[in-house]
Amino acid sequence: MFQGFTGKQATADATESIAWGTNIVGGVKPGWTGQHLGRPVLPTVREPHATAIYVSAQHAASAIEEAIEAGVPLIVAVAEHVPLHDMLRIHSILKTQSKSRLVGANSPGIISAVGRCRIGFQPLPCFSPGRIGIVTKSGTLSYETVASTTRAGLGQSLCIGVGGDILPGTDLREALSILEDDPDTDAIALVGEIGGTGEMDAAAWIKDYRSRARLPKYAQLIAPLIDRPIVGLVAGVNEARGRIMGHAGAFTAVGEPDARTKIAALQDAGVTMVNHPAKFGGVLKAILEDGTSHTRRDTGKSWVGGLLRGTQRRQFHSFTIGRFRQRRYNRPHISSIQQQRRRIHLPEDKCMDLLRAAGQVNCGTYSGHGTRRLLAVGIDRSMRSPCIIAAPATHEDELLTPNVKRFPFDFRRGPDRLSIERIASHLQLSNKGSAVDSLRRVIKSLVTIFFDKEAYLMTTHVVDRLGAIKIVAAQFSFDDAAFRTAGRQRDLHSLAVVAPEDEPGAAAEDSGIVYIRLAGTGVIGTLVNGAGLAMNTVDALADAGGKAANFLDTGGKATSETVKESFRVILQDQRVRVVFVNIFGGLTLGDMIARGVIMAFQELSLDIPVVVRIRGTNEKEGQKLIAESGLPLLAFDDFEEAAAKAIELCRA
């Protein structure tokens, strides 16, 4: 079923999914009964086997909660910018049950190419039935991964887009465990990025998976296991520290591993790593053709293994959905609804004002006496809950602060007395009795602000002076989606201050563009569609010997106008010597991008080289438009060739 069935985007995606072969039985529109696309429309959710949440971000949490209450086994939420605290509430509900599994929010969806079942908005022209299971945080990176495996003749079995949200309903580890039981999957492509610990959890799962695969044959008689090869990629090696790289969850918080740490952990677990999604097909094909230890299990079953299973409490059940494995259809192009947002960061004096208003908090400047300790309120992404973050010392670079520990607490009840005593012990406070009481008051005030103002990370430095806790530094970040999509926190939004270096990005935001000027000596301006692909473009250019001047994500659905506006923003940076346009036409049309590039070149009177790499939907049409434009534009379909040319030109 589709919740929000009669909406424009849901109608477009449902029409294409039905034509492709997905068994959509109907939809939901509150307070309305009738027909749409020849299928029934109901006022409330009944009990389908799966539901797609297509309502707006401000109503998404209510729709998810309705589906949980109806006992729908699989809930897929595609909406981006669902307020963080709405999702915290949803996860607190999910932990009380064992029937429903949530995928998303901010997910491109899931798709069984073998079963002709799509729940989401993935670009169907990329897909072909086959052997590769794909697990990914990023939409655009997954589309290029899919296209790469299609070109290699491997095709796809089941693709799970866990999404780039701060708190995904299904994480990378859980998605891998689903593919472990899928009889159609012979190998796995794993696509991660910065933010959270999901890739570390996945690496630990893979190590355990490999160890079980090496058990003696008699030990596997009860549960035979295929040792499937896994190839991985992690985007964001060259992230801008302290910035959100397009996706809501694409930032590295204090105590979280960076991209290099995640890559090392996956390599240690036996994952073959690549640095660009176009390489997945060739690498996977070479591994499978080697065939030394990988065999295919044919159980004769037809099911999307494990997706229709309960979630957080791990009391899973499976469900056969062979009826989804139906006939072939033409695969049309689809459109997207994604748009980008930033977060609200307050200057320190405003943070201190909030603390004073909360009461019972001693805060002010650091006198130079006492050890500075880290105390923060944030999100434990693995536990999908709020948490206290603490360390007995601080570092100039917060991400390098040693001995960081997280203390998750219940969304509804807050931190309990025992947790605060453990936090005090970890902080190594001197006078335990009075210090713990003082710490309890400080934490209570911080947590109150966290919930009342819908923060996602509140970092402070505290000192312990004679058994009293004093806050001597504060940096608070709040969820912009609460204001932009739900109209909440208007007063807080007015306090935000845009730094001069961030002004181009703030202006571009109105066009749905995320722009971040990267520090250093980068001279290659990058223009990319999709946050994951934009991060990976910066990384892959660095691997090739180049250096990007910026991160720019036009959004999953770039248009000619957004391309022109992107050029305008990029060219404000006087360092830029060449513009590198890297577009994968999944949801985006290659010919539309080409027209945007040509329009920008003509209207902005560009006097620097432009290298355009277009792959995917309408790639030939786009490349032809560039070639026949009569303008000094260079068109490629291969990423490495295009990157090499951009680096050559910026050095000339």
XYZ file of C-alpha atoms in Angstrom:
652
model
C 0.000 0.000 0.000
C 0.945 3.647 -0.424
C 0.208 6.081 2.401
C -0.367 9.433 0.735
C -1.422 7.481 -2.371
C -3.127 10.318 -4.270
C -0.219 12.767 -3.983
C 1.697 13.792 -7.095
C 4.933 11.956 -6.271
C 3.190 8.832 -4.973
C 1.015 8.714 -8.085
C 4.032 8.951 -10.398
C 6.023 6.308 -8.523
C 3.040 3.984 -8.102
C 2.192 4.187 -11.813
C 5.735 3.157 -12.770
C 5.946 0.459 -10.108
C 2.646 -1.077 -11.207
C 3.817 -1.092 -14.841
C 7.083 -2.739 -13.743
C 5.198 -5.494 -11.932
C 4.925 -4.431 -8.281
C 1.749 -5.662 -6.615
C 0.324 -2.402 -5.244
C -3.064 -3.254 -3.771
C -4.258 0.226 -2.856
C -3.518 3.280 -0.789
C -4.454 5.570 2.059
C -5.772 9.119 2.177
C -7.085 10.195 5.607
C -10.795 10.876 5.649
C -11.338 9.748 2.062
C -12.632 6.599 0.360
C -12.617 5.948 -3.360
C -10.469 4.763 -6.266
C -7.076 5.861 -7.604
C -5.112 4.223 -10.426
C -7.820 1.579 -10.476
C -7.113 0.608 -6.872
C -9.017 1.259 -3.642
C -8.205 4.265 -1.469
C -8.957 3.809 2.241
C -9.096 6.348 5.090
C -6.737 4.294 7.307
C -4.076 1.615 6.962
C -5.399 -1.951 6.954
C -2.967 -4.891 6.914
C -0.927 -5.080 3.721
C 2.407 -6.903 3.776
C 4.226 -3.629 3.150
C 3.456 0.074 3.034
C 5.272 2.984 1.410
C 5.110 6.268 3.328
C 4.635 9.054 0.773
C 3.232 11.768 3.000
C 5.140 15.002 3.621
C 7.984 15.070 6.149
C 5.926 16.891 8.784
C 3.295 14.116 8.748
C 5.615 11.163 8.115
C 6.026 10.185 11.771
C 2.242 10.042 12.268
C 1.888 7.847 9.169
C 4.663 5.529 10.384
C 3.040 5.284 13.812
C -0.309 4.427 12.188
C 1.364 1.647 10.193
C 3.034 0.262 13.338
C -0.291 0.261 15.188
C -1.853 -1.605 12.230
C 0.890 -4.240 12.483
C 2.260 -3.745 8.959
C 5.382 -5.953 8.755
C 7.397 -3.704 6.399
C 7.232 0.112 6.441
C 9.315 2.071 3.925
C 9.578 5.847 4.490
C 11.071 7.851 1.626
C 10.511 11.364 3.020
C 13.616 13.431 3.729
C 13.886 15.993 6.553
C 11.528 14.264 8.974
C 12.199 16.142 12.249
C 14.759 14.264 14.332
C 12.731 14.277 17.531
C 9.743 12.879 15.652
C 11.951 9.941 14.669
C 13.253 9.536 18.229
C 9.621 9.085 19.278
C 9.053 6.536 16.492
C 12.079 4.501 17.556
C 10.883 4.494 21.161
C 7.632 2.951 19.849
C 9.431 0.421 17.624
C 11.360 -0.863 20.644
C 8.108 -1.934 22.301
C 7.038 -4.319 19.510
C 8.391 -7.104 17.328
C 6.194 -7.170 14.238
C 7.020 -4.082 12.166
C 10.318 -3.241 10.485
C 11.005 0.330 9.351
C 13.257 1.176 6.393
C 14.125 4.892 6.274
C 13.262 7.664 6.659
C 15.246 9.481 3.948
C 15.517 6.204 2.035
C 15.353 5.648 -1.732
C 13.490 2.467 -0.803
C 13.972 -1.228 -1.396
C 13.704 -3.102 -4.663
C 13.770 -6.747 -5.682
C 14.920 -6.817 -9.300
C 14.318 -10.587 -9.323
C 10.836 -10.214 -7.853
C 9.844 -7.086 -9.825
C 8.885 -5.375 -6.572
C 9.793 -1.724 -5.955
C 8.873 0.174 -2.811
C 10.455 3.572 -3.327
C 11.588 5.806 -6.175
C 14.699 4.073 -7.532
C 15.380 4.644 -11.264
C 14.116 1.467 -12.925
C 16.234 1.742 -16.121
C 19.356 0.936 -14.054
C 18.060 -2.402 -12.765
C 18.218 -5.935 -14.144
C 17.442 -9.232 -12.369
C 20.602 -10.928 -11.175
C 22.955 -12.002 -8.430
C 24.209 -8.964 -6.462
C 22.638 -7.787 -3.216
C 23.203 -4.091 -2.528
C 23.069 -2.310 0.833
C 23.542 1.438 0.813
C 23.107 4.694 2.683
C 23.195 6.849 -0.459
C 20.639 6.964 -3.259
C 22.887 8.233 -6.065
C 25.775 5.963 -5.078
C 23.389 3.011 -5.108
C 22.095 3.903 -8.581
C 25.613 3.982 -9.982
C 26.426 0.745 -8.167
C 23.339 -0.846 -9.714
C 24.268 0.413 -13.192
C 27.813 -0.912 -12.766
C 26.609 -4.406 -11.878
C 24.120 -4.291 -14.767
C 26.885 -3.348 -17.233
C 29.015 -6.202 -15.862
C 26.200 -8.642 -16.646
C 25.644 -9.519 -12.994
C 22.335 -7.784 -12.281
C 20.823 -7.385 -8.833
C 18.853 -9.565 -6.452
C 17.706 -7.325 -3.582
C 18.719 -3.677 -3.054
C 18.121 -2.111 0.355
C 18.500 1.642 0.694
C 18.784 2.197 4.449
C 18.986 5.934 3.756
C 21.078 8.831 4.977
C 19.021 9.791 8.016
C 20.523 10.269 11.460
C 18.396 7.399 12.782
C 17.626 4.877 10.027
C 15.002 2.300 10.898
C 17.120 -0.488 9.391
C 20.905 -0.136 9.549
C 23.707 -1.617 7.447
C 24.269 -4.585 9.762
C 20.596 -5.552 9.757
C 20.429 -5.222 5.976
C 23.460 -7.506 5.605
C 21.826 -10.090 7.850
C 18.778 -9.998 5.553
C 20.944 -10.722 2.492
C 22.591 -13.610 4.342
C 19.317 -15.517 4.012
C 18.437 -14.438 0.469
C 18.771 -17.403 -1.913
C 19.119 -15.131 -4.970
C 22.164 -13.250 -3.645
C 25.642 -14.516 -4.573
C 27.664 -11.428 -3.632
C 27.119 -8.124 -1.839
C 27.948 -4.478 -2.546
C 28.082 -2.382 0.629
C 27.984 1.433 0.328
C 28.578 3.476 3.469
C 29.520 7.038 4.302
C 30.487 9.258 7.215
C 28.177 9.520 10.203
C 27.452 7.102 13.019
C 28.956 3.684 13.661
C 26.911 1.622 11.198
C 29.922 0.621 9.116
C 31.800 -0.488 12.240
C 28.810 -2.587 13.302
C 28.680 -4.015 9.771
C 32.387 -4.899 9.928
C 31.848 -6.741 13.220
C 28.924 -8.638 11.678
C 31.008 -9.570 8.618
C 33.781 -10.936 10.828
C 31.257 -13.113 12.637
C 29.705 -14.136 9.308
C 33.086 -15.177 7.939
C 33.922 -17.149 11.073
C 30.634 -19.046 10.816
C 31.257 -19.729 7.124
C 34.570 -21.377 8.055
C 32.969 -23.808 10.527
C 33.295 -27.514 9.758
C 30.632 -28.839 7.392
C 28.953 -30.919 10.093
C 28.451 -27.747 12.153
C 26.618 -26.144 9.226
C 24.175 -28.978 8.677
C 21.531 -27.184 10.735
C 21.974 -23.801 8.989
C 24.053 -23.972 5.779
C 25.906 -20.726 5.088
C 27.273 -19.331 1.845
C 30.526 -17.399 2.135
C 29.424 -14.526 -0.119
C 32.098 -12.062 -1.261
C 31.529 -8.469 -0.132
C 32.860 -5.364 -1.893
C 32.551 -2.006 -0.150
C 32.880 1.753 -0.467
C 32.789 4.483 2.183
C 32.227 8.097 1.072
C 33.418 11.169 2.952
C 37.145 10.602 3.428
C 37.672 14.295 2.663
C 34.732 15.586 4.674
C 34.518 19.150 5.927
C 34.824 18.657 9.685
C 31.854 19.886 11.650
C 29.670 20.224 8.554
C 26.716 18.158 7.369
C 27.577 16.753 3.962
C 24.155 16.793 2.301
C 22.399 13.859 3.991
C 20.880 14.565 7.396
C 23.135 11.950 9.017
C 26.319 12.664 7.024
C 28.435 14.256 9.736
C 31.011 12.871 12.143
C 30.150 13.676 15.752
C 32.496 13.509 18.702
C 33.419 9.933 19.523
C 32.338 8.608 16.107
C 34.759 7.006 13.614
C 35.744 8.894 10.474
C 35.671 7.419 6.956
C 39.259 6.149 7.064
C 38.586 4.278 10.321
C 35.503 2.679 8.778
C 37.433 1.645 5.650
C 40.161 0.067 7.764
C 37.601 -1.861 9.840
C 35.865 -3.222 6.740
C 39.186 -4.209 5.158
C 40.146 -5.972 8.370
C 36.852 -7.885 8.132
C 37.810 -9.130 4.660
C 35.826 -6.649 2.554
C 37.359 -5.674 -0.793
C 37.201 -1.864 -0.936
C 36.790 0.336 -4.027
C 36.933 4.127 -4.259
C 34.219 4.676 -6.865
C 30.852 2.947 -7.453
C 31.556 2.417 -11.170
C 34.152 -0.176 -10.099
C 31.733 -2.471 -8.267
C 30.678 -4.437 -11.341
C 34.162 -5.289 -12.564
C 35.516 -6.184 -9.119
C 32.521 -8.339 -8.174
C 32.596 -10.116 -11.543
C 36.305 -10.912 -11.160
C 35.757 -12.295 -7.653
C 32.757 -14.404 -8.674
C 34.506 -15.764 -11.761
C 37.454 -16.762 -9.587
C 34.923 -18.987 -7.789
C 37.354 -20.564 -5.352
C 35.091 -20.547 -2.320
C 31.745 -19.126 -3.342
C 28.804 -21.304 -4.334
C 25.207 -20.512 -5.060
C 22.461 -21.995 -2.951
C 19.230 -22.777 -4.785
C 16.478 -23.537 -2.317
C 13.667 -23.282 -4.830
C 12.099 -20.608 -2.613
C 10.939 -17.256 -3.862
C 11.063 -14.660 -1.132
C 12.647 -11.393 -0.140
C 14.468 -12.937 2.787
C 13.940 -11.220 6.064
C 12.635 -7.806 5.038
C 9.166 -8.629 6.263
C 10.419 -9.156 9.800
C 10.092 -7.362 13.087
C 12.618 -4.735 14.017
C 14.322 -3.386 17.146
C 13.540 -6.243 19.535
C 15.040 -8.769 17.064
C 12.137 -11.225 17.417
C 12.084 -11.787 13.669
C 9.675 -13.704 11.504
C 9.792 -14.178 7.723
C 7.089 -14.094 5.082
C 6.964 -15.557 1.586
C 6.218 -12.989 -1.108
C 6.686 -15.031 -4.244
C 3.665 -13.308 -5.760
C 5.948 -10.264 -6.238
C 8.168 -12.203 -8.661
C 6.210 -11.453 -11.793
C 6.590 -10.720 -15.491
C 8.963 -8.246 -17.156
C 7.887 -4.762 -18.187
C 9.469 -1.772 -19.885
C 11.311 0.307 -17.312
C 10.391 4.002 -17.451
C 12.198 6.971 -15.917
C 10.924 8.437 -12.651
C 11.320 11.689 -10.775
C 12.366 12.620 -7.233
C 11.082 14.770 -4.410
C 14.346 15.393 -2.552
C 15.540 18.794 -1.419
C 18.406 19.739 0.861
C 18.523 21.411 4.277
C 21.130 22.568 6.794
C 21.253 22.654 10.579
C 20.999 25.547 13.041
C 24.237 26.355 14.879
C 24.171 29.019 17.601
C 27.101 31.212 18.681
C 28.434 30.469 22.146
C 26.902 33.520 23.831
C 23.426 32.414 22.699
C 24.113 28.904 23.997
C 25.090 30.357 27.379
C 21.873 32.409 27.423
C 19.847 29.228 26.922
C 21.709 27.572 29.795
C 21.101 30.491 32.141
C 17.428 30.518 31.220
C 17.230 26.804 32.053
C 18.232 27.602 35.648
C 20.462 25.755 38.145
C 23.428 25.971 35.759
C 26.677 27.708 36.615
C 28.199 28.852 33.338
C 30.773 31.429 32.285
C 34.319 31.905 31.051
C 37.128 29.509 31.906
C 39.382 30.857 34.651
C 42.265 28.541 33.822
C 41.720 26.446 36.931
C 40.436 22.882 36.828
C 40.495 20.140 34.192
C 38.216 20.735 31.240
C 35.972 17.737 30.591
C 33.625 16.959 27.725
C 29.909 16.698 28.508
C 27.365 16.596 25.689
C 23.858 15.487 24.827
C 23.421 13.854 21.439
C 22.292 10.742 19.610
C 23.491 7.166 19.968
C 22.829 6.016 16.409
C 23.391 2.327 17.136
C 20.879 2.362 20.000
C 18.566 4.797 18.140
C 18.117 6.872 21.260
C 19.335 10.096 22.882
C 22.473 9.804 24.972
C 24.913 11.627 27.200
C 28.426 11.853 25.742
C 31.265 12.220 28.219
C 35.069 12.240 28.340
C 37.429 13.045 31.257
C 39.475 15.386 29.033
C 39.031 17.554 25.935
C 40.972 18.206 22.759
C 41.188 21.254 20.484
C 39.700 19.065 17.754
C 36.568 17.614 19.359
C 36.712 14.551 17.099
C 40.098 13.645 18.580
C 38.929 13.838 22.202
C 40.139 10.629 23.942
C 38.091 8.199 26.041
C 34.727 9.318 24.724
C 31.858 7.195 26.034
C 28.139 7.253 25.257
C 25.410 6.689 27.849
C 22.065 6.051 26.058
C 18.849 6.891 27.880
C 15.161 6.321 27.281
C 13.488 8.929 25.074
C 10.439 9.082 27.343
C 12.041 8.867 30.797
C 15.398 10.629 30.430
C 18.668 9.696 32.212
C 18.244 7.744 35.433
C 20.198 8.104 38.688
C 22.482 5.128 38.015
C 23.460 6.459 34.583
C 24.440 9.826 36.055
C 26.593 8.106 38.680
C 28.336 6.182 35.899
C 28.858 9.391 33.943
C 30.374 11.036 37.025
C 32.713 8.077 37.464
C 33.797 8.238 33.807
C 34.419 11.988 34.105
C 36.670 11.272 37.116
C 35.053 13.941 39.276
C 36.889 14.711 42.498
C 34.327 15.207 45.278
C 31.906 12.469 44.327
C 28.910 13.291 46.540
C 28.365 16.987 45.848
C 29.831 16.710 42.331
C 27.275 14.063 41.341
C 24.426 16.251 42.629
C 25.789 19.214 40.685
C 26.293 17.062 37.588
C 22.715 15.797 37.873
C 21.379 19.376 37.802
C 23.559 20.291 34.816
C 22.504 17.180 32.865
C 18.846 17.820 33.683
C 19.117 21.338 32.257
C 20.964 20.169 29.146
C 18.439 17.412 28.483
C 15.553 19.852 28.986
C 17.007 22.183 26.351
C 17.742 19.185 24.095
C 14.082 18.154 24.052
C 12.408 21.565 24.281
C 14.486 23.079 21.467
C 14.867 19.862 19.396
C 18.661 19.721 19.374
C 20.699 17.001 17.730
C 24.050 17.738 19.420
C 24.829 19.954 22.418
C 28.509 19.984 23.344
C 29.922 21.622 26.468
C 33.195 21.757 28.358
C 32.818 21.561 32.118
C 35.163 21.942 35.081
C 34.802 20.543 38.583
C 35.630 23.168 41.207
C 35.176 22.121 44.843
C 32.404 19.688 44.011
C 30.464 22.065 41.737
C 30.169 21.699 37.967
C 30.655 24.808 35.838
C 30.091 24.996 32.064
C 32.929 27.000 30.488
C 32.262 26.397 26.782
C 29.173 25.485 24.774
C 28.303 24.724 21.154
C 24.720 23.745 20.366
C 23.288 22.476 17.073
C 19.552 22.181 16.457
C 17.375 20.388 13.932
C 16.486 22.777 11.135
C 13.821 20.350 9.876
C 11.719 21.033 12.970
C 11.273 24.592 11.695
C 11.335 24.089 7.928
C 9.023 21.101 7.680
C 6.939 21.342 10.856
C 6.939 25.078 11.642
C 8.340 24.536 15.142
C 11.179 26.435 16.897
C 10.645 29.683 14.992
C 12.262 31.771 17.770
C 15.333 29.542 17.787
C 15.682 29.734 14.018
C 15.874 33.527 14.233
C 18.952 33.293 16.482
C 21.064 31.450 13.900
C 24.045 33.366 12.544
C 25.596 32.612 9.150
C 29.396 32.889 9.083
C 30.826 34.902 6.139
C 32.425 31.784 4.629
C 29.029 30.061 4.679
C 27.083 32.838 2.937
C 27.332 31.336 -0.597
C 25.979 28.043 0.712
C 23.158 29.764 2.601
C 22.111 31.599 -0.577
C 22.270 28.395 -2.655
C 20.078 26.602 -0.129
C 17.001 28.415 -1.442
C 17.534 26.600 -4.760
C 17.771 23.213 -3.041
C 21.575 23.151 -3.392
C 24.020 22.148 -0.647
C 27.333 23.962 -1.121
C 30.335 23.755 1.221
C 33.567 25.583 0.495
C 36.407 23.220 1.379
C 39.461 24.559 3.176
C 42.893 24.387 1.595
C 44.251 24.844 -1.890
C 41.652 22.983 -3.953
C 41.156 24.365 -7.463
C 38.595 21.967 -8.997
C 35.007 23.129 -8.627
C 32.681 20.126 -8.320
C 29.029 19.967 -9.355
C 27.334 16.661 -8.518
C 23.786 15.335 -8.115
C 23.306 13.549 -4.793
C 25.091 13.914 -1.467
C 26.777 10.501 -1.450
C 28.064 10.877 -5.000
C 29.241 14.423 -4.218
C 31.271 13.178 -1.228
C 32.685 10.331 -3.292
C 33.613 12.702 -6.135
C 35.754 14.767 -3.764
C 37.386 11.561 -2.488
C 37.994 10.022 -5.920
C 39.498 13.260 -7.257
C 41.922 13.255 -4.323
C 42.875 9.631 -5.050
C 43.596 10.635 -8.665
C 45.912 13.452 -7.559
C 43.467 16.373 -7.726
C 41.934 18.542 -5.053
C 38.356 19.766 -4.926
C 37.583 23.338 -3.940
C 34.067 22.528 -2.804
C 31.356 19.993 -2.077
C 28.201 20.708 -4.080
C 25.084 18.580 -4.185
C 22.397 19.781 -6.567
C 19.969 17.319 -4.988
C 18.770 13.976 -6.274
C 16.732 15.663 -9.028
C 18.919 18.305 -10.672
C 17.362 20.560 -13.313
C 18.782 22.941 -15.906
C 18.073 25.860 -13.571
C 19.746 24.282 -10.539
C 22.781 23.442 -12.686
C 23.059 27.074 -13.782
C 22.688 28.287 -10.187
C 25.314 25.753 -9.083
C 27.792 27.191 -11.581
C 27.063 30.668 -10.234
C 27.854 29.583 -6.673
C 31.009 27.664 -7.639
C 32.460 30.583 -9.596
C 32.304 32.879 -6.554
C 35.385 30.983 -5.337
C 38.372 32.658 -6.987
C 40.503 29.530 -6.525
C 38.507 27.507 -9.072
C 40.438 26.823 -12.316
C 38.205 24.121 -13.789
C 34.639 22.924 -13.124
C 34.077 19.170 -12.964
C 30.443 18.165 -13.509
C 29.824 14.579 -12.369
C 26.244 13.460 -12.989
C 24.806 9.997 -12.745
C 21.450 10.085 -14.480
C 19.387 7.863 -12.264
C 16.603 10.202 -11.259
C 18.257 12.985 -13.237
C 18.090 13.160 -17.038
C 21.474 13.407 -18.744
C 20.159 15.624 -21.558
C 18.583 18.017 -19.032
C 21.916 18.366 -17.269
C 23.668 18.994 -20.572
C 21.241 21.790 -21.384
C 21.862 23.315 -17.960
C 25.619 23.219 -18.500
C 25.290 24.835 -21.930
C 22.923 27.485 -20.552
C 25.310 28.273 -17.684
C 28.292 28.487 -20.026
C 26.477 30.957 -22.281
C 24.729 33.105 -19.666
C 27.605 33.310 -17.183
C 30.302 33.860 -19.849
C 32.539 31.144 -18.433
C 36.237 31.581 -19.129
C 37.511 28.406 -17.457
C 37.388 24.806 -18.737
C 34.382 22.627 -17.941
C 34.625 18.817 -17.868
C 31.285 17.010 -17.944
C 30.876 13.366 -17.029
C 27.369 12.053 -17.686
C 26.280 8.455 -17.123
C 22.907 6.800 -16.686
C 19.534 7.909 -17.977
C 19.788 9.700 -21.359
C 23.591 9.717 -21.154
C 24.074 9.486 -24.938
C 21.663 12.346 -25.549
C 23.460 14.494 -22.992
C 26.915 13.722 -24.351
C 25.714 14.508 -27.880
C 24.350 17.894 -26.811
C 27.692 18.761 -25.203
C 29.688 17.583 -28.239
C 27.518 19.531 -30.706
C 27.231 22.720 -28.629
C 30.214 24.368 -30.303
C 31.396 25.406 -26.843
C 34.743 24.482 -25.227
C 33.116 21.738 -23.132
C 34.600 18.278 -22.683
C 32.189 15.339 -22.330
C 33.003 11.880 -20.911
C 31.124 8.852 -19.663
C 34.048 7.268 -17.763
C 34.784 8.848 -14.379
C 38.521 8.201 -14.321
C 39.032 9.676 -17.798
C 36.994 12.735 -16.877
C 38.839 13.199 -13.562
C 42.220 12.856 -15.266
C 41.272 15.540 -17.808
C 40.043 17.914 -15.095
C 43.307 17.483 -13.162
C 45.357 17.983 -16.341
C 43.494 21.189 -17.173
C 43.814 22.706 -13.710
C 47.576 22.123 -13.824
C 48.017 23.604 -17.299
